[in-house]
């Protein structure tokens, strides 16, 4: 942007009185005003260089536009902004809206309504969620709940290709956002509660054809493991994906892929986490169950596995590792490190060397009692034997965190290279856990647990916090009356944004946590805020309201859409329905 | 009931389903009340949906199915175990109180609460995610589940949720 244009914009802004002086001062000509991939960038930082909104002016943030999506399922995920168009994917039935940001009221350019099987609603374990789309090569690419990936022309809304990736009849659904690297569209399937044989696929960007399929467990060949190129940091040997599963339990072992992916172009590695092993009764699957509840690093071109690290060997607690793997260059113990940072459901925050998978730092970020620590010499948790579960062990009480996780994998963190801090929602819940022998039956759940929740220690149920991943320590924390389920956004204005389960959308000072603004957005927030520069040059912040995900199940009294399904409030969130109910709304805020 | 017993009974239900004509299976196990013309046809017995509005004053021809175990507490207890063994709780929650699938203990029914309607929901499945269990459970297994579900007593004052402070 030239100097003259900046001057014109500044004078226009001053004349309009829209408070854009800070915008003009904070923008650089290279600032990236779009949001074209789910986590903003390949490193999954959810950090924007836009700096118009600052700790000094954020108190004047206010809504400038809203849109009802017409859909009631949990609105996880986030919009995309590409140029002057905003794209919104709804939960099932997975409508794609394209809004014209150049015109008053942002009317639609088009909407795309794919045919999606309603049967998927009974196969998706945890509400009809969708975690968003990816823009690449002029296409908006996303997954349909019934196990298809679609590519839609970003300009016209015309369907370019549609590929079946998952088998609904076998318990697979698709809720994650794809990742596109070069000519590969990387996708996976949910179904850890249905005993799927978990996998990742690479599709061809131009045609949607499946280029490769890589299992997350099973024989080396099916995992795309080669002895000469697979170097896990702590294990060695052939066929770890079958040797670590007694009774051939890997065949129905789960290890789904439904979270977030990241990519390091220098190392040419994609990173993603796998979900829980199935069933919940760990005694049915003796061994570590590799590579469930793990982070895997693969080559995007052919899917070959380069390293893998398991956060929770022989998972006893449904501690999926599908949360984001954020890539950041940190200084750990005086050493410059290409790090991967992950907040796990198991309550530990991990800082790994992303070239090798070795654990550098692992500290609890929320109350944890299933393990005492993580042994950095072998990467394994030091277990608390009193909290191990199994069908022969009866009801194990007071396990922290609950199976909702210290943070939900649906709630991705953000990282600011300015503050060198990570920002994340947390849950402070514990659980009892009584499992029984489960029988695998194709197409129905493979779970077998009774696991009521209770409030964690400290008298709060969730929080939003800042975390120093080099040290493994909390910097500040805003406690919330309910579990916190939104993703995080941080900007070069040193402002963080997050929503709450009871429906507040908040901005806070990234350095202190001081809340700068809050607004009640009509439904609980389980989505992830984004920011972008509009066609008018101003900085905007967008977020979905739309309570759901696990909260449509746990707090069934927040639902009002079915007179044939009335539920009592559930402990310990028996007040949540007082503050919110379902309903999908897109919100846009500005100064 | 032990797991072994459940498996054994499941096998016998499959045998029940394996009879060549489904109508025959329903007739022998479910005691349908159908018109003679329907009974004579090879088609499965039509079920009259009690919860449907009838267009005009003339309901379509249809029979109803009667639960052979209606009110049998021992069968209901077996149904509670079958509910877990078939992973029903994975969708409908512990004790059927609702999870991703609807609450089955609130006395309300999305597809009707008459014996035949609940039977059909389980046997043939329903849109929006209810799988068809008839092939796995057979007629007797489905009636066992129906008996359990109908033994659940809705809590009093279910419609109202209030906050006092």
Short mmCIF file of C-alpha atoms in Angstrom, two decimals, chain A residues 244-443:
data_model
loop_
_atom_site.label_atom_id
_atom_site.label_comp_id
_atom_site.label_asym_id
_atom_site.label_seq_id
_atom_site.Cartn_x
_atom_site.Cartn_y
_atom_site.Cartn_z
CA UNK A 244 1.41 -53.19 21.18
CA UNK A 245 -2.19 -54.45 20.86
CA UNK A 246 -3.01 -57.77 22.54
CA UNK A 247 -5.76 -59.99 21.09
CA UNK A 248 -5.35 -58.31 17.67
CA UNK A 249 -7.36 -55.50 19.16
CA UNK A 250 -5.82 -53.02 16.69
CA UNK A 251 -8.38 -54.16 14.12
CA UNK A 252 -11.13 -52.34 15.99
CA UNK A 253 -8.82 -50.07 17.98
CA UNK A 254 -10.17 -46.62 17.07
CA UNK A 255 -7.32 -44.06 16.92
CA UNK A 256 -9.45 -41.64 14.87
CA UNK A 257 -8.38 -38.30 13.40
CA UNK A 258 -10.77 -35.44 14.08
CA UNK A 259 -8.67 -32.52 15.29
CA UNK A 260 -6.22 -30.08 13.77
CA UNK A 261 -3.18 -30.50 11.56
CA UNK A 262 -0.05 -28.45 11.07
CA UNK A 263 2.86 -28.49 8.63
CA UNK A 264 6.54 -27.52 8.67
CA UNK A 265 7.65 -26.70 5.09
CA UNK A 266 11.37 -26.89 5.97
CA UNK A 267 11.11 -30.36 7.48
CA UNK A 268 8.32 -31.29 5.03
CA UNK A 269 6.35 -32.91 7.87
CA UNK A 270 2.66 -32.80 8.65
CA UNK A 271 1.67 -33.24 12.29
CA UNK A 272 -1.61 -34.56 13.66
CA UNK A 273 -2.91 -36.25 16.77
CA UNK A 274 -4.88 -39.47 17.10
CA UNK A 275 -7.84 -40.14 19.34
CA UNK A 276 -8.60 -42.77 21.92
CA UNK A 277 -8.13 -46.50 21.54
CA UNK A 278 -11.36 -48.52 21.56
CA UNK A 279 -13.07 -49.79 23.59
CA UNK A 280 -12.83 -47.80 26.81
CA UNK A 281 -12.11 -51.00 28.79
CA UNK A 282 -8.32 -51.07 28.47
CA UNK A 283 -8.20 -54.72 29.59
CA UNK A 284 -9.55 -55.74 26.17
CA UNK A 285 -6.47 -54.29 24.46
CA UNK A 286 -3.32 -55.19 26.43
CA UNK A 287 -0.23 -53.17 25.52
CA UNK A 288 0.60 -49.57 24.68
CA UNK A 289 -1.87 -49.43 21.76
CA UNK A 290 0.41 -47.50 19.41
CA UNK A 291 -0.29 -45.11 17.81
CA UNK A 292 -3.54 -44.14 19.49
CA UNK A 293 -3.43 -41.00 21.71
CA UNK A 294 -0.27 -39.96 19.87
CA UNK A 295 1.22 -37.29 17.63
CA UNK A 296 2.32 -38.57 14.22
CA UNK A 297 4.68 -36.83 11.78
CA UNK A 298 4.26 -37.82 8.14
CA UNK A 299 5.40 -36.79 4.68
CA UNK A 300 2.49 -35.14 2.89
CA UNK A 301 3.53 -36.47 -0.50
CA UNK A 302 3.29 -40.20 0.18
CA UNK A 303 2.05 -40.36 3.76
CA UNK A 304 5.11 -42.16 5.07
CA UNK A 305 5.54 -42.05 8.83
CA UNK A 306 8.72 -40.29 10.02
CA UNK A 307 8.22 -40.28 13.78
CA UNK A 308 5.47 -40.77 16.36
CA UNK A 309 5.18 -40.12 20.07
CA UNK A 310 2.45 -41.45 22.35
CA UNK A 311 1.23 -39.09 25.06
CA UNK A 312 -0.91 -41.67 26.92
CA UNK A 313 0.26 -45.27 26.42
CA UNK A 314 -2.49 -47.86 27.01
CA UNK A 315 -5.06 -45.13 27.49
CA UNK A 316 -7.36 -45.86 30.45
CA UNK A 317 -9.29 -42.58 30.43
CA UNK A 318 -10.35 -41.60 26.87
CA UNK A 319 -7.54 -39.05 26.62
CA UNK A 320 -7.63 -38.33 22.87
CA UNK A 321 -4.59 -36.48 21.53
CA UNK A 322 -6.43 -34.83 18.65
CA UNK A 323 -5.80 -31.30 19.91
CA UNK A 324 -3.71 -28.90 17.86
CA UNK A 325 0.05 -29.33 17.37
CA UNK A 326 1.31 -25.73 17.31
CA UNK A 327 4.70 -25.12 15.73
CA UNK A 328 6.86 -22.39 17.25
CA UNK A 329 10.54 -21.58 17.44
CA UNK A 330 11.30 -21.33 21.15
CA UNK A 331 14.30 -21.04 23.43
CA UNK A 332 14.16 -23.96 25.85
CA UNK A 333 16.87 -24.21 28.51
CA UNK A 334 18.99 -21.73 26.59
CA UNK A 335 18.76 -23.72 23.35
CA UNK A 336 16.93 -22.58 20.22
CA UNK A 337 14.40 -25.27 19.43
CA UNK A 338 12.03 -25.94 16.57
CA UNK A 339 9.22 -26.87 18.92
CA UNK A 340 5.80 -28.45 18.71
CA UNK A 341 3.48 -27.49 21.56
CA UNK A 342 0.40 -29.52 22.46
CA UNK A 343 -2.16 -29.20 25.24
CA UNK A 344 -3.42 -32.74 25.76
CA UNK A 345 -6.72 -34.00 27.10
CA UNK A 346 -4.64 -35.82 29.73
CA UNK A 347 -3.89 -32.47 31.40
CA UNK A 348 -0.22 -32.13 30.47
CA UNK A 349 1.13 -29.48 28.11
CA UNK A 350 3.97 -30.88 26.02
CA UNK A 351 6.83 -29.08 24.32
CA UNK A 352 8.50 -31.42 21.79
CA UNK A 353 11.38 -31.15 19.36
CA UNK A 354 9.37 -31.29 16.14
CA UNK A 355 12.24 -32.72 14.10
CA UNK A 356 12.59 -35.80 16.33
CA UNK A 357 9.53 -36.06 18.58
CA UNK A 358 11.57 -35.97 21.78
CA UNK A 359 9.82 -34.42 24.79
CA UNK A 360 11.56 -31.32 26.15
CA UNK A 361 8.96 -30.08 28.63
CA UNK A 362 5.80 -31.73 30.01
CA UNK A 363 3.93 -30.09 32.85
CA UNK A 364 0.29 -30.17 33.97
CA UNK A 365 -1.70 -27.10 32.93
CA UNK A 366 -4.85 -28.14 34.83
CA UNK A 367 -5.43 -30.39 37.89
CA UNK A 368 -4.04 -33.88 37.09
CA UNK A 369 -3.97 -37.00 39.28
CA UNK A 370 -3.85 -39.99 36.88
CA UNK A 371 -0.09 -39.48 36.53
CA UNK A 372 2.47 -37.84 38.74
CA UNK A 373 4.71 -36.51 35.97
CA UNK A 374 6.18 -37.34 32.58
CA UNK A 375 9.60 -39.02 32.63
CA UNK A 376 11.69 -37.08 30.11
CA UNK A 377 14.19 -39.95 29.78
CA UNK A 378 11.62 -42.22 28.10
CA UNK A 379 8.70 -39.92 27.40
CA UNK A 380 6.30 -42.01 29.50
CA UNK A 381 3.88 -40.79 32.17
CA UNK A 382 4.61 -41.87 35.75
CA UNK A 383 1.24 -43.41 36.59
CA UNK A 384 -0.79 -43.16 39.76
CA UNK A 385 -1.84 -46.83 40.22
CA UNK A 386 -4.95 -45.81 42.15
CA UNK A 387 -6.38 -44.16 39.05
CA UNK A 388 -5.88 -47.00 36.59
CA UNK A 389 -9.17 -48.32 35.23
CA UNK A 390 -10.51 -51.55 33.77
CA UNK A 391 -13.53 -53.82 33.84
CA UNK A 392 -12.02 -55.90 36.67
CA UNK A 393 -11.27 -52.82 38.78
CA UNK A 394 -14.82 -51.56 39.28
CA UNK A 395 -15.69 -47.91 39.64
CA UNK A 396 -12.56 -45.74 39.95
CA UNK A 397 -13.51 -42.43 41.53
CA UNK A 398 -12.15 -38.92 41.29
CA UNK A 399 -9.93 -39.10 38.21
CA UNK A 400 -8.67 -35.69 37.02
CA UNK A 401 -8.99 -34.48 34.34
CA UNK A 402 -12.29 -35.92 33.11
CA UNK A 403 -12.61 -37.49 29.68
CA UNK A 404 -13.66 -34.06 28.39
CA UNK A 405 -9.97 -33.27 28.79
CA UNK A 406 -7.93 -30.61 30.54
CA UNK A 407 -8.84 -28.86 27.33
CA UNK A 408 -11.09 -30.11 24.56
CA UNK A 409 -9.23 -30.94 21.36
CA UNK A 410 -12.02 -28.99 19.67
CA UNK A 411 -10.67 -25.81 21.34
CA UNK A 412 -7.35 -24.99 19.67
CA UNK A 413 -4.80 -22.69 21.34
CA UNK A 414 -3.05 -19.64 19.88
CA UNK A 415 0.60 -18.58 20.01
CA UNK A 416 1.99 -15.05 19.82
CA UNK A 417 5.58 -14.59 18.66
CA UNK A 418 5.43 -11.18 20.33
CA UNK A 419 4.63 -12.37 23.86
CA UNK A 420 6.11 -15.86 23.31
CA UNK A 421 3.03 -17.18 25.12
CA UNK A 422 0.40 -19.78 24.26
CA UNK A 423 -3.25 -19.12 25.00
CA UNK A 424 -5.77 -21.86 25.66
CA UNK A 425 -9.16 -22.67 27.12
CA UNK A 426 -9.25 -25.27 29.89
CA UNK A 427 -11.76 -27.53 31.65
CA UNK A 428 -11.52 -28.20 35.36
CA UNK A 429 -13.56 -31.38 35.65
CA UNK A 430 -12.89 -34.76 37.26
CA UNK A 431 -14.75 -38.04 36.77
CA UNK A 432 -15.62 -41.45 38.09
CA UNK A 433 -14.96 -44.22 35.57
CA UNK A 434 -16.65 -47.62 35.55
CA UNK A 435 -15.97 -49.65 32.41
CA UNK A 436 -17.30 -53.01 31.39
CA UNK A 437 -16.43 -55.51 28.69
CA UNK A 438 -17.73 -54.11 25.40
CA UNK A 439 -18.79 -56.18 22.42
CA UNK A 440 -17.92 -54.83 18.99
CA UNK A 441 -20.95 -54.46 16.77
CA UNK A 442 -20.40 -52.78 13.42
CA UNK A 443 -22.03 -49.38 13.14
#
